[in-house]
């Protein structure tokens, strides 16, 4: 997926013009610093710099996306027209805050899991903010996670409603041959027997929905007898606290919480 144009995000805030800056600020250059206000993994530096550049503001960066920083770290110094600095402030900070919050949650969960199981992927989902998915998925990757599929176009994901609408797992199995070569096939299953059927019909990944760690581990053991290369994903109401329970049990653990329940990291901008 190509990176979206950032101009519409700025235009959403600016509209016909920044009235406050146009009325009250002098027409001269100034300088501002952006500070991270808590310990965090930083993400959104590139986006913030791009937003400022659209308005003719130059930036010096002191960290890179994916870096872990301490509270009080200056991440960007911006210089240019005062009016432009103030016009860009909130849009630039919104990218930093949202993306850094996602990256930090992903990093925190991944580190706890990888201390026990270095191979278990921490994955996101499609439970993203409309129009902001590219940036949320990027933030997951910067936090050491697996973004999973970007949308409906880059992977076949057969879910329970697809199975019901198609007429059952046998109907799904009959159509798998029509999937273009090289496109991964993942099938969501609700119980152990469905998982066995999904593996036998050619799934690359079997997703156990609302399986306990013990259930997902047993499913993986049985599916590997059918296909040694098959991957097993645990999903369904998994929280940042319970994700670690799947260490040693699955190949992938996916959490919608990485994008729908994350707390943004606070950044501030101060004009010097």
JSON list of N, CA, C and O in Angstrom, two decimals, residues 9 108 116 161 177 250:
[
{"chain": "A", "resi": 9, "resn": "UNK", "atom": "N", "xyz": [-4.91, 15.56, 5.54]},
{"chain": "A", "resi": 9, "resn": "UNK", "atom": "CA", "xyz": [-4.95, 15.56, 7.01]},
{"chain": "A", "resi": 9, "resn": "UNK", "atom": "C", "xyz": [-4.75, 16.98, 7.53]},
{"chain": "A", "resi": 9, "resn": "UNK", "atom": "O", "xyz": [-5.38, 17.39, 8.51]},
{"chain": "A", "resi": 108, "resn": "UNK", "atom": "N", "xyz": [5.93, -3.19, 24.01]},
{"chain": "A", "resi": 108, "resn": "UNK", "atom": "CA", "xyz": [5.79, -3.69, 25.37]},
{"chain": "A", "resi": 108, "resn": "UNK", "atom": "C", "xyz": [5.29, -5.14, 25.39]},
{"chain": "A", "resi": 108, "resn": "UNK", "atom": "O", "xyz": [5.83, -6.00, 26.10]},
{"chain": "A", "resi": 116, "resn": "UNK", "atom": "N", "xyz": [9.82, -15.25, 26.47]},
{"chain": "A", "resi": 116, "resn": "UNK", "atom": "CA", "xyz": [9.42, -16.64, 26.64]},
{"chain": "A", "resi": 116, "resn": "UNK", "atom": "C", "xyz": [9.39, -17.41, 25.32]},
{"chain": "A", "resi": 116, "resn": "UNK", "atom": "O", "xyz": [9.68, -18.61, 25.29]},
{"chain": "A", "resi": 161, "resn": "UNK", "atom": "N", "xyz": [-18.38, -16.17, 8.79]},
{"chain": "A", "resi": 161, "resn": "UNK", "atom": "CA", "xyz": [-19.49, -15.75, 7.94]},
{"chain": "A", "resi": 161, "resn": "UNK", "atom": "C", "xyz": [-19.29, -16.15, 6.48]},
{"chain": "A", "resi": 161, "resn": "UNK", "atom": "O", "xyz": [-20.25, -16.43, 5.77]},
{"chain": "A", "resi": 177, "resn": "UNK", "atom": "N", "xyz": [-8.71, -23.79, -4.88]},
{"chain": "A", "resi": 177, "resn": "UNK", "atom": "CA", "xyz": [-7.89, -23.90, -6.09]},
{"chain": "A", "resi": 177, "resn": "UNK", "atom": "C", "xyz": [-7.96, -22.63, -6.94]},
{"chain": "A", "resi": 177, "resn": "UNK", "atom": "O", "xyz": [-7.08, -22.38, -7.79]},
{"chain": "A", "resi": 250, "resn": "UNK", "atom": "N", "xyz": [1.21, -20.82, 20.04]},
{"chain": "A", "resi": 250, "resn": "UNK", "atom": "CA", "xyz": [0.78, -20.40, 18.70]},
{"chain": "A", "resi": 250, "resn": "UNK", "atom": "C", "xyz": [1.97, -19.82, 17.95]},
{"chain": "A", "resi": 250, "resn": "UNK", "atom": "O", "xyz": [3.05, -19.61, 18.51]}
]
